[in-house]
Tab-separated table of C-alpha atoms in Angstrom:
chain	number	residue	atom	x	y	z
A	1	MET	CA	-34.288	-24.125	22.741
A	2	ASN	CA	-30.873	-25.684	22.126
A	3	LYS	CA	-27.575	-24.005	21.120
A	4	THR	CA	-28.147	-24.659	17.390
A	5	ASP	CA	-31.587	-23.035	17.559
A	6	ILE	CA	-30.129	-19.994	19.359
A	7	MET	CA	-27.340	-19.601	16.813
A	8	SER	CA	-29.754	-19.943	13.897
A	9	ASP	CA	-32.121	-17.427	15.486
A	10	THR	CA	-29.243	-14.979	16.189
A	11	ASN	CA	-27.913	-15.222	12.629
A	12	ALA	CA	-31.379	-14.726	11.164
A	13	THR	CA	-32.010	-11.705	13.408
A	14	GLU	CA	-28.630	-10.141	12.559
A	15	ALA	CA	-29.282	-10.533	8.869
A	16	GLY	CA	-32.851	-9.253	9.331
A	17	ASN	CA	-34.210	-12.234	7.437
A	18	PRO	CA	-34.298	-15.961	8.264
A	19	GLY	CA	-31.766	-17.763	6.068
A	20	ALA	CA	-30.501	-14.471	4.623
A	21	ASN	CA	-27.318	-14.400	2.607
A	22	ARG	CA	-24.996	-12.198	4.670
A	23	VAL	CA	-22.923	-11.349	1.583
A	24	LEU	CA	-25.934	-9.952	-0.250
A	25	SER	CA	-27.935	-8.635	2.739
A	26	VAL	CA	-26.682	-5.261	1.527
A	27	PRO	CA	-26.983	-5.427	-2.250
A	28	PRO	CA	-24.024	-4.539	-4.497
A	29	ALA	CA	-23.787	-0.976	-5.755
A	30	SER	CA	-25.090	-0.175	-9.191
A	31	PRO	CA	-22.573	-0.754	-12.000
A	32	ALA	CA	-22.213	3.025	-12.447
A	33	ALA	CA	-21.575	3.597	-8.726
A	34	ALA	CA	-19.126	0.669	-8.636
A	35	ALA	CA	-17.247	2.019	-11.676
A	36	ALA	CA	-17.009	5.456	-10.047
A	37	TYR	CA	-15.799	3.992	-6.731
A	38	PHE	CA	-13.213	1.607	-8.193
A	39	GLY	CA	-12.016	4.194	-10.692
A	40	ALA	CA	-11.502	6.648	-7.845
A	41	SER	CA	-9.682	3.987	-5.823
A	42	LEU	CA	-7.163	3.525	-8.633
A	43	ALA	CA	-6.598	7.288	-8.672
A	44	PHE	CA	-5.542	7.105	-5.011
A	45	HIS	CA	-3.626	3.823	-4.856
A	46	ALA	CA	-0.758	2.029	-6.592
A	47	ASP	CA	0.113	-1.644	-6.238
A	48	VAL	CA	3.654	-2.686	-5.197
A	49	SER	CA	3.921	-4.937	-8.261
A	50	ASP	CA	2.992	-2.085	-10.598
A	51	VAL	CA	5.466	0.278	-8.912
A	52	ALA	CA	8.226	-2.361	-9.026
A	53	SER	CA	7.636	-3.271	-12.673
A	54	THR	CA	7.599	0.398	-13.711
A	55	LEU	CA	10.822	1.116	-11.813
A	56	ALA	CA	12.449	-2.023	-13.279
A	57	VAL	CA	12.068	-0.669	-16.826
A	58	GLY	CA	14.561	2.062	-15.955
A	59	GLY	CA	14.563	5.649	-17.089
A	60	ASP	CA	12.098	8.179	-15.794
A	61	PRO	CA	9.068	6.361	-14.333
A	62	GLY	CA	7.025	9.570	-14.248
A	63	PHE	CA	6.740	9.512	-10.448
A	64	VAL	CA	8.892	9.635	-7.328
A	65	VAL	CA	8.637	7.137	-4.452
A	66	ILE	CA	8.682	8.482	-0.891
A	67	ASP	CA	9.447	6.352	2.185
A	68	THR	CA	7.612	8.042	5.050
A	69	ARG	CA	9.084	5.974	7.909
A	70	SER	CA	11.736	6.746	10.528
A	71	THR	CA	15.479	6.713	9.847
A	72	ALA	CA	15.851	3.406	11.725
A	73	SER	CA	13.148	1.876	9.506
A	74	TRP	CA	14.728	3.347	6.360
A	75	ASP	CA	18.094	1.833	7.334
A	76	GLN	CA	16.422	-1.541	7.874
A	77	GLY	CA	15.307	-1.509	4.239
A	78	HIS	CA	13.675	0.675	1.610
A	79	VAL	CA	12.619	0.690	-2.039
A	80	PRO	CA	15.654	1.355	-4.276
A	81	GLY	CA	15.608	4.930	-5.510
A	82	ALA	CA	13.058	6.070	-2.937
A	83	ILE	CA	13.456	9.398	-1.171
A	84	HIS	CA	13.413	9.313	2.615
A	85	LEU	CA	10.900	11.876	3.873
A	86	PRO	CA	9.313	10.981	7.218
A	87	THR	CA	5.718	12.156	7.519
A	88	ALA	CA	6.529	14.630	10.319
A	89	LEU	CA	9.056	16.404	8.075
A	90	ILE	CA	6.788	16.822	5.043
A	91	PRO	CA	5.579	20.354	5.927
A	92	GLU	CA	9.111	21.738	6.129
A	93	GLN	CA	10.950	19.630	3.515
A	94	ALA	CA	8.552	18.487	0.782
A	95	GLU	CA	8.691	21.650	-1.298
A	96	VAL	CA	12.506	21.631	-1.146
A	97	LEU	CA	12.916	17.937	-2.058
A	98	LEU	CA	10.043	17.403	-4.500
A	99	ASP	CA	8.738	18.880	-7.742
A	100	LYS	CA	4.977	19.515	-7.680
A	101	SER	CA	4.736	18.562	-11.352
A	102	VAL	CA	5.894	14.981	-10.593
A	103	PRO	CA	3.404	12.589	-8.945
A	104	VAL	CA	4.449	11.149	-5.594
A	105	ILE	CA	3.944	7.547	-4.435
A	106	THR	CA	4.037	7.207	-0.631
A	107	TYR	CA	4.661	4.091	1.414
A	108	CYS	CA	5.201	3.060	5.025
A	109	TRP	CA	5.534	-0.356	6.716
A	110	GLY	CA	2.482	-2.196	5.434
A	111	PRO	CA	-1.274	-2.634	5.482
A	112	GLY	CA	-1.397	-2.311	9.273
A	113	CYS	CA	0.177	1.156	9.182
A	114	ASN	CA	-1.512	4.333	8.002
A	115	GLY	CA	1.680	6.403	7.838
A	116	ALA	CA	1.605	6.465	4.038
A	117	THR	CA	-1.989	7.685	4.155
A	118	ARG	CA	-1.087	10.507	6.562
A	119	ALA	CA	1.904	11.403	4.362
A	120	ALA	CA	-0.266	11.385	1.226
A	121	LEU	CA	-2.737	13.697	2.939
A	122	ALA	CA	0.035	16.098	4.005
A	123	LEU	CA	1.466	16.143	0.479
A	124	ALA	CA	-1.945	16.673	-1.130
A	125	GLN	CA	-2.617	19.570	1.239
A	126	LEU	CA	0.639	21.131	-0.016
A	127	GLY	CA	-0.524	20.782	-3.633
A	128	PHE	CA	1.254	17.566	-4.702
A	129	HIS	CA	-0.349	14.870	-6.860
A	130	VAL	CA	-0.064	11.730	-4.752
A	131	LYS	CA	-0.928	8.043	-4.560
A	132	GLU	CA	-0.386	5.557	-1.753
A	133	MET	CA	1.450	2.291	-2.467
A	134	LEU	CA	-0.789	-0.474	-1.144
A	135	GLY	CA	1.002	-3.053	0.987
A	136	GLY	CA	3.922	-0.769	1.785
A	137	PHE	CA	7.412	-2.024	2.425
A	138	GLU	CA	6.096	-5.291	3.882
A	139	TYR	CA	4.555	-6.382	0.596
A	140	TRP	CA	7.509	-5.044	-1.403
A	141	VAL	CA	9.698	-7.524	0.474
A	142	ARG	CA	7.098	-10.324	0.593
A	143	GLU	CA	6.655	-10.165	-3.181
A	144	GLY	CA	10.397	-10.675	-3.608
A	145	PHE	CA	11.440	-7.264	-4.915
A	146	GLU	CA	14.977	-6.061	-4.298
A	147	TYR	CA	15.417	-3.511	-1.528
A	148	GLU	CA	18.273	-1.462	-0.100
A	149	THR	CA	19.602	-1.398	3.454
A	150	TRP	CA	22.501	0.522	4.956
A	151	GLU	CA	24.585	-2.601	4.194
A	152	GLY	CA	23.603	-2.912	0.516
A	153	ARG	CA	20.928	-4.576	-1.613
A	154	GLU	CA	18.913	-7.608	-0.562
A	155	ARG	CA	16.053	-9.720	-1.859
A	156	HIS	CA	13.859	-12.333	-0.200
A	157	VAL	CA	12.226	-15.305	-1.871
A	158	PRO	CA	8.645	-14.330	-2.796
A	159	ASP	CA	5.983	-15.381	-0.312
A	160	ALA	CA	3.639	-17.792	-2.113
A	161	LEU	CA	0.695	-16.174	-0.326
A	162	THR	CA	1.396	-12.763	-1.859
A	163	ALA	CA	3.154	-13.384	-5.184
A	164	PRO	CA	3.194	-16.061	-7.883
A	165	VAL	CA	5.976	-18.569	-7.363
A	166	ASP	CA	6.666	-19.564	-10.975
A	167	ALA	CA	5.467	-16.523	-12.940
A	168	ASP	CA	6.617	-12.976	-13.564
A	169	ASP	CA	3.275	-11.463	-12.635
A	170	CYS	CA	0.026	-12.443	-10.991
A	171	GLY	CA	-2.094	-11.780	-14.062
A	172	CYS	CA	-4.323	-9.273	-12.294
């Protein structure tokens, strides 16, 4: 048996079926289950582009944005208008700083950090309506949205891998 035969045999065994399609080896959920899952996902998450476009309109967006990171991280840059409330301080400060009738959008550094998830959990346990901003501060900056630092406002050129280069929105 040569290396190609071993690899083919291993792949077939892993998939449980010679020549199996690994993408469909577990079939997709039913349309009803998929609708329930994706609908629930949208109830828990907000996209940085959607948050930015809503905030850009001005006026009352109907939600408040919470930066859950450390003071050093906040000083490095944060979403304009966000409230700084590190996750560890939520139990003692959330009810003083926030109104339970206003939904909260949490964020942290980015997709590799679950700080916004922990903050959202802490806020939900206190009775707040909450969503997590997918992509966090990393994608806010990568998509070219203006942010504040202790020195003032800044903006980076959008990263072509995360945002359209010559369009106002991605169309999704």
